[in-house]
Amino acid sequence: MAEYGDILHRLPQSKSVDAVRWLSSVSAFDRFVASAVHDPDAALPAAASAIEIHSLILAPSADSSSREHPCLHLRSSWPSSSRISALRSSPTPYKHLAVAASTLSGSLHVLFVDPVDGSIESELSIPNDRSLHAGVVSAIDLLEGGRECVTVGEDGRVNLASIGESRMDYRRVYDSRGLASYTAVRWASPVEFATGGLGFGVQWWDPRKPGGFVSQFTSNWAQGKTTGIVHSIDIHPSRKHICMVGGSAGTVFAWDLRYPQQPILLSGAGGPELLSDIDEVWQVQYDSHTLSSSVNSATSAKLLPVMMCSEEGILAVLEQECYILAANLPHGYRLGYALGASQMIEAMGSDDFSLGLDDYESRTTSHTPVYLLRVTGEEPKRLLQEYCAINSFDIDPQNPSDVVCALEWEAVGILMRPKAGNYASSFGRLPPSFH
């Protein structure tokens, strides 16, 4: 099921698809997709897993309509002796595309792909000899430019791998010796990254500073209603201080380094009822195609729209409800800082504030009467509702209207959204001073 004028193309595959990634193209006519596949029925376990490079071709539709139908053509394949646990991609300064993959057995591999024909020209590896990780590599992230890759594992190790043209080395950043387990990682800058793990813990790292992470979120933000695991982290390049986190119990929240113990909940316990049936959020990614509905979207406190996929086959876009702080509302005022609910309560100095939709009230602090306006935030938008899990997805950075999805039932989904797709609707009824 696709909504809002979107078109979903399901492309059956002969193997299970664990992960998918767009590869940066050098021309508008050459588009490539990397997929991590697994064949549970393979005669030899060592030949069951692989990374495949496909070219995406738009062919005329069979029903003679003006729409084009995408097709995937296999260009190259690289066999893996163990199932792929994570997949990332990036262009490199060596005129190749880098595809990084980690495995359940603890190895790390970087493939260099020709950007013209999609062939795999070379490969660098750190073997599964328990030196990098003593078991599963839970997550990796490839730094833009493909020069460095960060890896984390269930063993509590955090590593940085340096990637050259013919050699890959690594250094240990941290080893918890089994006292912690990391399940997600994301670069924030060329020298900083964030990790996530059990209990919805999120950590901020700067390897230039010794002693491990430099900041950590450990609060019981769900008020004891749920516990779980962080499956995915995304960080927008223009707002590296905000981590978008997805995990167990349908949870999606933002962790702002400026308010490290006040996360903003977008989905999960106490979140939108429209997504109350979600169990595991496998991935989150900022969606540059969906325009924000905030009247003050330029503020650094407003969360950008984020896309998520789930075990229940849901692909959705989430937005933060917008709270506006204003003074002297009936007589004209300037819009203040757009804050999440927890920061708004702190700013008001009150623990009992509650507002109806499209409403405003007066609160009196020790300084001045202040008016609160809650502008109705956009409801979560379900772009897809599949009958199987969506294991992963990727928004094409060069064509953000297109989304590739790994569907559990041996298929790749290509979601094509309107090029000018602004899914944000109006703000609803506002007081006269807003118009």
CSV table of C-alpha atoms in Angstrom, one decimal:
chain,number,residue,atom,x,y,z
A,1,MET,CA,0.0,0.0,0.0
A,2,ALA,CA,1.4,3.4,-1.0
A,3,GLU,CA,-0.3,6.7,-0.1
A,4,TYR,CA,-0.2,10.4,-1.0
A,5,GLY,CA,0.2,9.8,-4.7
A,6,ASP,CA,3.4,7.7,-4.3
A,7,ILE,CA,4.1,4.7,-6.5
A,8,LEU,CA,5.6,1.5,-5.1
A,9,HIS,CA,7.3,-1.0,-7.4
A,10,ARG,CA,8.1,-4.4,-5.8
A,11,LEU,CA,10.9,-6.1,-7.5
A,12,PRO,CA,11.1,-9.9,-6.5
A,13,GLN,CA,14.6,-11.3,-5.8
A,14,SER,CA,15.8,-14.8,-5.5
A,15,LYS,CA,17.3,-14.3,-2.0
A,16,SER,CA,16.4,-12.6,1.2
A,17,VAL,CA,17.4,-8.9,1.2
A,18,ASP,CA,18.9,-7.8,4.5
A,19,ALA,CA,20.0,-4.2,3.6
A,20,VAL,CA,20.0,-1.8,0.6
A,21,ARG,CA,21.9,1.4,-0.2
A,22,TRP,CA,22.0,3.8,-3.0
A,23,LEU,CA,25.4,4.4,-4.6
A,24,SER,CA,26.3,8.0,-5.7
A,25,SER,CA,26.0,8.2,-9.4
A,26,VAL,CA,28.3,10.2,-11.8
A,27,SER,CA,25.5,10.8,-14.3
A,28,ALA,CA,21.7,11.1,-14.2
A,29,PHE,CA,21.4,8.0,-16.4
A,30,ASP,CA,23.6,5.7,-14.2
A,31,ARG,CA,22.0,4.8,-10.9
A,32,PHE,CA,23.2,1.9,-8.8
A,33,VAL,CA,21.9,0.1,-5.7
A,34,ALA,CA,23.9,-2.1,-3.4
A,35,SER,CA,22.1,-4.9,-1.6
A,36,ALA,CA,23.1,-7.4,1.1
A,37,VAL,CA,21.5,-10.7,0.3
A,38,HIS,CA,21.3,-14.1,2.0
A,39,ASP,CA,20.1,-17.5,0.7
A,40,PRO,CA,19.1,-19.8,3.6
A,41,ASP,CA,18.7,-22.7,1.1
A,42,ALA,CA,22.2,-22.5,-0.3
A,43,ALA,CA,24.0,-25.9,-0.5
A,44,LEU,CA,27.2,-24.4,1.0
A,45,PRO,CA,26.8,-22.0,3.9
A,46,ALA,CA,29.9,-20.2,2.8
A,47,ALA,CA,28.1,-19.3,-0.5
A,48,ALA,CA,24.9,-18.2,1.1
A,49,SER,CA,25.6,-14.5,1.5
A,50,ALA,CA,26.7,-11.8,-0.9
A,51,ILE,CA,26.8,-8.1,-1.8
A,52,GLU,CA,25.1,-7.4,-5.1
A,53,ILE,CA,25.5,-4.2,-7.2
A,54,HIS,CA,22.5,-3.5,-9.4
A,55,SER,CA,21.9,-0.8,-12.0
A,56,LEU,CA,18.5,0.9,-11.8
A,57,ILE,CA,16.9,1.3,-15.2
A,58,LEU,CA,13.5,3.0,-15.9
A,59,ALA,CA,11.6,1.1,-18.6
A,60,PRO,CA,8.3,2.0,-20.3
A,61,SER,CA,5.3,0.7,-18.4
A,62,ALA,CA,3.6,-2.3,-19.9
A,63,ASP,CA,0.2,-0.7,-19.6
A,64,SER,CA,1.1,2.1,-22.1
A,65,SER,CA,0.8,4.8,-19.4
A,66,SER,CA,3.2,7.7,-19.2
A,67,ARG,CA,4.8,6.2,-16.0
A,68,GLU,CA,8.1,4.4,-16.2
A,69,HIS,CA,8.7,1.1,-14.4
A,70,PRO,CA,12.1,0.7,-12.6
A,71,CYS,CA,14.0,-2.5,-13.2
A,72,LEU,CA,17.1,-3.8,-11.4
A,73,HIS,CA,19.9,-5.4,-13.4
A,74,LEU,CA,22.7,-7.3,-11.6
A,75,ARG,CA,26.1,-5.8,-12.6
A,76,SER,CA,28.4,-7.6,-10.1
A,77,SER,CA,28.4,-9.7,-7.0
A,78,TRP,CA,30.8,-10.3,-4.1
A,79,PRO,CA,30.4,-13.5,-2.0
A,80,SER,CA,30.7,-13.3,1.7
A,81,SER,CA,31.6,-16.2,4.0
A,82,SER,CA,29.2,-14.9,6.7
A,83,ARG,CA,25.9,-13.1,6.6
A,84,ILE,CA,26.1,-9.3,6.3
A,85,SER,CA,25.2,-7.4,9.4
A,86,ALA,CA,25.5,-3.8,8.2
A,87,LEU,CA,25.9,-2.0,4.9
A,88,ARG,CA,27.1,1.5,4.1
A,89,SER,CA,28.3,3.4,1.0
A,90,SER,CA,30.2,6.6,0.0
A,91,PRO,CA,32.1,8.1,-2.9
A,92,THR,CA,35.8,8.2,-2.5
A,93,PRO,CA,38.7,10.5,-3.7
A,94,TYR,CA,40.0,7.5,-5.7
A,95,LYS,CA,37.3,7.8,-8.4
A,96,HIS,CA,35.5,4.8,-7.1
A,97,LEU,CA,32.4,4.2,-5.0
A,98,ALA,CA,33.1,2.5,-1.6
A,99,VAL,CA,30.7,-0.1,-0.2
A,100,ALA,CA,31.5,-1.1,3.4
A,101,ALA,CA,30.0,-4.2,4.9
A,102,SER,CA,30.4,-6.0,8.3
A,103,THR,CA,29.4,-9.6,9.1
A,104,LEU,CA,28.0,-11.7,11.9
A,105,SER,CA,31.3,-13.4,12.2
A,106,GLY,CA,33.2,-10.2,13.1
A,107,SER,CA,34.9,-9.1,9.8
A,108,LEU,CA,34.9,-5.8,7.9
A,109,HIS,CA,35.0,-5.4,4.1
A,110,VAL,CA,35.3,-2.5,1.8
A,111,LEU,CA,34.5,-2.9,-1.9
A,112,PHE,CA,35.5,-0.4,-4.5
A,113,VAL,CA,32.9,-0.2,-7.3
A,114,ASP,CA,33.4,1.4,-10.7
A,115,PRO,CA,30.9,4.3,-10.9
A,116,VAL,CA,30.3,3.8,-14.7
A,117,ASP,CA,29.6,0.1,-15.1
A,118,GLY,CA,29.0,-1.1,-11.5
A,119,SER,CA,31.8,-3.7,-11.5
A,120,ILE,CA,33.6,-4.5,-8.2
A,121,GLU,CA,37.3,-3.7,-8.9
A,122,SER,CA,39.0,-4.4,-5.6
A,123,GLU,CA,38.3,-5.3,-2.0
A,124,LEU,CA,39.9,-4.6,1.4
A,125,SER,CA,39.2,-6.7,4.5
A,126,ILE,CA,39.9,-7.1,8.2
A,127,PRO,CA,39.3,-10.8,8.8
A,128,ASN,CA,37.1,-12.5,11.4
A,129,ASP,CA,40.1,-13.5,13.6
A,130,ARG,CA,38.5,-11.8,16.7
A,131,SER,CA,40.9,-9.0,16.6
A,132,LEU,CA,38.4,-6.4,15.3
A,133,HIS,CA,35.4,-7.8,17.2
A,134,ALA,CA,34.9,-10.9,19.2
A,135,GLY,CA,31.7,-11.8,17.5
A,136,VAL,CA,29.0,-9.9,15.6
A,137,VAL,CA,29.8,-6.4,14.2
A,138,SER,CA,26.4,-4.8,15.1
A,139,ALA,CA,26.8,-1.6,13.1
A,140,ILE,CA,29.2,0.4,11.0
A,141,ASP,CA,29.2,3.9,9.4
A,142,LEU,CA,31.4,5.1,6.5
A,143,LEU,CA,32.7,8.6,6.8
A,144,GLU,CA,31.8,10.8,3.7
A,145,GLY,CA,34.7,10.4,1.3
A,146,GLY,CA,35.2,6.8,2.3
A,147,ARG,CA,38.5,7.3,4.2
A,148,GLU,CA,37.4,6.0,7.6
A,149,CYS,CA,34.8,3.6,9.0
A,150,VAL,CA,33.6,3.3,12.6
A,151,THR,CA,32.5,-0.1,13.8
A,152,VAL,CA,30.7,-1.2,17.0
A,153,GLY,CA,29.8,-4.6,18.3
A,154,GLU,CA,27.9,-6.6,20.9
A,155,ASP,CA,31.3,-7.2,22.6
A,156,GLY,CA,31.4,-3.6,23.6
A,157,ARG,CA,34.3,-2.6,21.3
A,158,VAL,CA,34.4,0.6,19.3
A,159,ASN,CA,36.9,0.8,16.4
A,160,LEU,CA,38.0,3.2,13.7
A,161,ALA,CA,39.3,1.7,10.4
A,162,SER,CA,41.4,3.8,8.1
A,163,ILE,CA,40.9,3.0,4.4
A,164,GLY,CA,43.5,3.5,1.8
A,165,GLU,CA,43.8,2.5,-1.8
A,166,SER,CA,45.4,-0.9,-1.1
A,167,ARG,CA,45.3,-1.3,2.7
A,168,MET,CA,43.0,-1.0,5.7
A,169,ASP,CA,44.1,-0.6,9.3
A,170,TYR,CA,42.2,-0.1,12.4
A,171,ARG,CA,42.7,1.2,16.0
A,172,ARG,CA,40.7,0.6,19.1
A,173,VAL,CA,38.8,3.6,20.4
A,174,TYR,CA,37.2,1.8,23.4
A,175,ASP,CA,36.6,-1.6,24.8
A,176,SER,CA,34.0,-2.1,27.6
A,177,ARG,CA,35.2,-5.7,28.0
A,178,GLY,CA,31.6,-6.9,27.8
A,179,LEU,CA,30.2,-4.4,30.3
A,180,ALA,CA,28.3,-2.6,27.5
A,181,SER,CA,27.0,-3.6,24.1
A,182,TYR,CA,26.7,-1.2,21.1
A,183,THR,CA,24.1,-1.8,18.4
A,184,ALA,CA,24.1,1.4,16.3
A,185,VAL,CA,26.6,4.1,15.2
A,186,ARG,CA,26.6,7.2,13.1
A,187,TRP,CA,29.2,9.9,12.1
A,188,ALA,CA,28.3,13.4,13.2
A,189,SER,CA,31.5,15.1,11.8
A,190,PRO,CA,34.9,14.0,10.6
A,191,VAL,CA,36.0,13.6,14.2
A,192,GLU,CA,32.8,12.9,16.2
A,193,PHE,CA,30.2,10.1,16.2
A,194,ALA,CA,27.3,8.7,18.2
A,195,THR,CA,26.5,5.2,19.3
A,196,GLY,CA,23.5,3.5,20.8
A,197,GLY,CA,22.9,0.3,22.7
A,198,LEU,CA,20.8,-1.5,25.3
A,199,GLY,CA,18.3,0.4,27.4
A,200,PHE,CA,18.0,3.1,24.8
A,201,GLY,CA,21.4,4.4,25.9
A,202,VAL,CA,23.0,6.9,23.5
A,203,GLN,CA,26.6,8.0,23.7
A,204,TRP,CA,28.6,10.9,22.0
A,205,TRP,CA,32.3,10.2,21.1
A,206,ASP,CA,35.2,12.4,20.3
A,207,PRO,CA,38.3,10.2,19.8
A,208,ARG,CA,40.6,13.2,20.3
A,209,LYS,CA,39.5,13.1,24.0
A,210,PRO,CA,40.7,10.1,26.0
A,211,GLY,CA,38.6,8.0,28.3
A,212,GLY,CA,35.7,6.9,26.2
A,213,PHE,CA,32.5,8.8,25.3
A,214,VAL,CA,32.2,12.5,26.2
A,215,SER,CA,28.4,12.6,26.8
A,216,GLN,CA,25.7,10.0,27.5
A,217,PHE,CA,21.9,9.8,27.7
A,218,THR,CA,20.7,7.3,30.3
A,219,SER,CA,17.5,8.8,31.7
A,220,ASN,CA,14.4,6.7,32.0
A,221,TRP,CA,12.6,8.9,29.4
A,222,ALA,CA,9.8,6.3,28.9
A,223,GLN,CA,8.8,6.5,32.6
A,224,GLY,CA,9.4,2.8,33.0
A,225,LYS,CA,6.8,1.9,30.3
A,226,THR,CA,9.3,0.2,28.1
A,227,THR,CA,12.9,-0.9,27.8
A,228,GLY,CA,14.7,-1.9,24.6
A,229,ILE,CA,17.5,-1.5,22.2
A,230,VAL,CA,18.7,1.2,19.9
A,231,HIS,CA,18.6,-0.1,16.3
A,232,SER,CA,19.4,3.0,14.3
A,233,ILE,CA,20.8,6.6,14.6
A,234,ASP,CA,20.8,9.4,12.1
A,235,ILE,CA,22.4,12.8,12.3
A,236,HIS,CA,21.7,15.7,9.9
A,237,PRO,CA,24.9,17.4,8.7
A,238,SER,CA,23.5,20.9,9.4
A,239,ARG,CA,22.4,19.9,13.0
A,240,LYS,CA,25.0,17.6,14.3
A,241,HIS,CA,24.0,18.3,17.9
A,242,ILE,CA,20.7,16.4,17.4
A,243,CYS,CA,20.7,12.6,17.1
A,244,MET,CA,17.6,10.9,15.8
A,245,VAL,CA,17.2,7.5,17.4
A,246,GLY,CA,15.0,4.5,16.5
A,247,GLY,CA,14.6,1.3,18.4
A,248,SER,CA,12.4,-1.2,20.3
A,249,ALA,CA,8.8,-0.7,21.2
A,250,GLY,CA,8.2,1.5,18.2
A,251,THR,CA,10.4,4.2,19.7
A,252,VAL,CA,11.7,7.2,17.8
A,253,PHE,CA,13.2,10.1,19.8
A,254,ALA,CA,15.6,13.0,19.3
A,255,TRP,CA,18.6,13.4,21.6
A,256,ASP,CA,19.8,17.0,21.7
A,257,LEU,CA,23.3,17.5,23.2
A,258,ARG,CA,22.2,20.9,24.5
A,259,TYR,CA,19.5,19.2,26.6
A,260,PRO,CA,21.2,15.7,27.1
A,261,GLN,CA,18.6,14.4,29.6
A,262,GLN,CA,15.5,15.8,27.9
A,263,PRO,CA,14.8,13.7,24.8
A,264,ILE,CA,11.9,14.6,22.5
A,265,LEU,CA,9.7,11.6,21.8
A,266,LEU,CA,8.2,11.3,18.3
A,267,SER,CA,7.0,7.7,18.5
A,268,GLY,CA,6.7,5.0,21.1
A,269,ALA,CA,5.3,4.9,24.7
A,270,GLY,CA,3.2,8.0,25.0
A,271,GLY,CA,3.7,8.9,21.3
A,272,PRO,CA,1.3,9.2,18.4
A,273,GLU,CA,-1.5,6.6,18.5
A,274,LEU,CA,-1.3,6.2,14.7
A,275,LEU,CA,2.0,4.3,15.3
A,276,SER,CA,1.0,2.6,18.5
A,277,ASP,CA,1.0,-0.8,16.7
A,278,ILE,CA,4.8,-0.7,15.9
A,279,ASP,CA,7.1,-3.0,17.7
A,280,GLU,CA,10.6,-2.6,16.3
A,281,VAL,CA,11.9,0.4,14.4
A,282,TRP,CA,14.7,-0.9,12.3
A,283,GLN,CA,16.0,2.3,10.8
A,284,VAL,CA,15.5,6.1,10.9
A,285,GLN,CA,16.8,8.6,8.4
A,286,TYR,CA,16.2,12.3,7.9
A,287,ASP,CA,13.8,13.0,4.9
A,288,SER,CA,14.9,16.0,2.9
A,289,HIS,CA,12.0,15.5,0.5
A,290,THR,CA,9.3,16.1,3.0
A,291,LEU,CA,9.0,19.8,3.8
A,292,SER,CA,8.6,20.8,7.4
A,293,SER,CA,5.2,22.1,8.5
A,294,SER,CA,6.7,24.4,11.2
A,295,VAL,CA,5.9,28.1,11.0
A,296,ASN,CA,9.4,28.6,12.4
A,297,SER,CA,11.2,25.8,10.7
A,298,ALA,CA,14.4,27.7,10.4
A,299,THR,CA,15.0,27.5,14.2
A,300,SER,CA,17.6,25.0,15.3
A,301,ALA,CA,15.2,23.5,17.8
A,302,LYS,CA,12.7,22.4,15.3
A,303,LEU,CA,13.2,18.8,14.3
A,304,LEU,CA,13.4,18.0,10.6
A,305,PRO,CA,11.1,15.3,9.2
A,306,VAL,CA,12.4,11.8,9.7
A,307,MET,CA,11.5,8.6,7.9
A,308,MET,CA,11.4,5.2,9.7
A,309,CYS,CA,10.7,1.6,8.8
A,310,SER,CA,9.5,-1.2,11.1
A,311,GLU,CA,9.1,-4.9,11.7
A,312,GLU,CA,5.4,-4.5,10.9
A,313,GLY,CA,6.1,-3.3,7.3
A,314,ILE,CA,5.4,0.3,8.0
A,315,LEU,CA,7.4,3.1,6.2
A,316,ALA,CA,6.4,6.4,7.7
A,317,VAL,CA,7.4,10.1,8.0
A,318,LEU,CA,7.4,11.7,11.5
A,319,GLU,CA,7.4,15.3,12.5
A,320,GLN,CA,7.6,17.1,15.8
A,321,GLU,CA,4.7,19.0,17.1
A,322,CYS,CA,5.6,22.7,17.2
A,323,TYR,CA,5.2,24.7,20.4
A,324,ILE,CA,5.5,28.5,20.1
A,325,LEU,CA,6.3,30.7,23.1
A,326,ALA,CA,4.9,34.2,22.7
A,327,ALA,CA,4.4,37.3,24.8
A,328,ASN,CA,1.4,39.7,24.7
A,329,LEU,CA,-0.4,37.5,22.2
A,330,PRO,CA,-3.6,39.5,21.9
A,331,HIS,CA,-1.7,42.8,21.0
A,332,GLY,CA,0.9,41.4,18.7
A,333,TYR,CA,4.2,39.8,19.4
A,334,ARG,CA,7.3,38.2,18.0
A,335,LEU,CA,7.5,34.5,17.6
A,336,GLY,CA,9.8,33.0,20.1
A,337,TYR,CA,11.8,29.8,20.3
A,338,ALA,CA,10.1,26.7,19.0
A,339,LEU,CA,10.7,24.0,21.6
A,340,GLY,CA,9.8,20.5,22.4
A,341,ALA,CA,7.3,19.9,25.3
A,342,SER,CA,10.0,19.2,27.9
A,343,GLN,CA,11.9,22.3,27.1
A,344,MET,CA,8.7,24.3,27.0
A,345,ILE,CA,7.7,23.2,30.5
A,346,GLU,CA,11.2,24.2,31.7
A,347,ALA,CA,11.0,27.6,30.0
A,348,MET,CA,7.6,28.2,31.6
A,349,GLY,CA,8.7,27.1,35.0
A,350,SER,CA,5.6,25.0,35.3
A,351,ASP,CA,5.0,21.3,35.5
A,352,ASP,CA,1.2,21.3,34.8
A,353,PHE,CA,0.8,22.9,31.4
A,354,SER,CA,-1.6,21.4,29.0
A,355,LEU,CA,-3.1,22.9,25.8
A,356,GLY,CA,-5.7,21.8,23.4
A,357,LEU,CA,-5.0,21.6,19.7
A,358,ASP,CA,-5.0,25.0,17.9
A,359,ASP,CA,-5.4,26.8,21.3
A,360,TYR,CA,-3.6,29.3,23.4
A,361,GLU,CA,-3.6,30.2,27.1
A,362,SER,CA,-1.9,32.7,29.4
A,363,ARG,CA,0.6,31.6,32.1
A,364,THR,CA,2.1,34.0,34.6
A,365,THR,CA,5.7,33.5,35.7
A,366,SER,CA,7.7,35.6,38.1
A,367,HIS,CA,8.7,37.9,35.3
A,368,THR,CA,5.9,38.5,32.8
A,369,PRO,CA,2.7,37.0,31.5
A,370,VAL,CA,3.5,34.5,28.7
A,371,TYR,CA,1.2,33.0,26.2
A,372,LEU,CA,1.6,29.5,24.8
A,373,LEU,CA,0.4,28.4,21.4
A,374,ARG,CA,0.5,24.8,20.3
A,375,VAL,CA,0.3,24.6,16.5
A,376,THR,CA,-1.0,21.3,15.4
A,377,GLY,CA,1.9,19.1,14.3
A,378,GLU,CA,1.6,16.9,11.3
A,379,GLU,CA,0.3,13.4,12.0
A,380,PRO,CA,2.7,10.6,11.2
A,381,LYS,CA,2.3,9.8,7.5
A,382,ARG,CA,2.3,6.1,6.6
A,383,LEU,CA,3.9,6.0,3.1
A,384,LEU,CA,3.8,2.1,3.0
A,385,GLN,CA,2.0,-0.7,4.8
A,386,GLU,CA,3.5,-4.0,3.7
A,387,TYR,CA,2.6,-7.5,4.8
A,388,CYS,CA,6.1,-8.2,5.8
A,389,ALA,CA,8.9,-6.4,7.6
A,390,ILE,CA,10.8,-3.6,5.9
A,391,ASN,CA,14.4,-4.5,7.0
A,392,SER,CA,16.0,-1.3,5.8
A,393,PHE,CA,15.6,1.6,3.4
A,394,ASP,CA,17.7,4.4,1.9
A,395,ILE,CA,16.6,7.8,0.5
A,396,ASP,CA,18.5,8.6,-2.6
A,397,PRO,CA,20.7,11.7,-1.7
A,398,GLN,CA,20.7,12.9,-5.3
A,399,ASN,CA,17.0,12.2,-6.0
A,400,PRO,CA,15.4,12.3,-2.5
A,401,SER,CA,11.9,11.6,-3.9
A,402,ASP,CA,13.1,8.0,-4.5
A,403,VAL,CA,13.4,5.5,-1.7
A,404,VAL,CA,14.7,1.9,-1.9
A,405,CYS,CA,13.5,-0.6,0.6
A,406,ALA,CA,14.6,-4.1,1.6
A,407,LEU,CA,11.4,-6.2,2.0
A,408,GLU,CA,11.6,-9.3,4.1
A,409,TRP,CA,9.7,-11.5,1.6
A,410,GLU,CA,12.6,-11.6,-0.9
A,411,ALA,CA,11.9,-8.3,-2.7
A,412,VAL,CA,13.3,-4.8,-3.2
A,413,GLY,CA,10.8,-2.0,-3.1
A,414,ILE,CA,11.3,1.2,-5.1
A,415,LEU,CA,9.1,4.0,-3.7
A,416,MET,CA,8.8,6.9,-6.2
A,417,ARG,CA,7.3,10.1,-4.7
A,418,PRO,CA,6.2,13.2,-6.6
A,419,LYS,CA,9.3,15.3,-7.4
A,420,ALA,CA,7.7,18.4,-5.9
A,421,GLY,CA,6.3,16.4,-3.1
A,422,ASN,CA,5.5,18.7,-0.2
A,423,TYR,CA,3.5,16.5,2.2
A,424,ALA,CA,3.2,19.3,4.8
A,425,SER,CA,-0.3,20.7,5.1
A,426,SER,CA,-1.5,24.0,6.5
A,427,PHE,CA,-1.2,24.9,10.1
A,428,GLY,CA,-4.9,24.9,10.7
A,429,ARG,CA,-6.8,27.6,12.6
A,430,LEU,CA,-4.5,30.3,14.0
A,431,PRO,CA,-5.3,33.4,16.0
A,432,PRO,CA,-5.7,36.6,13.9
A,433,SER,CA,-2.3,37.9,14.9
A,434,PHE,CA,-0.7,35.0,12.9
A,435,HIS,CA,-2.1,36.1,9.6
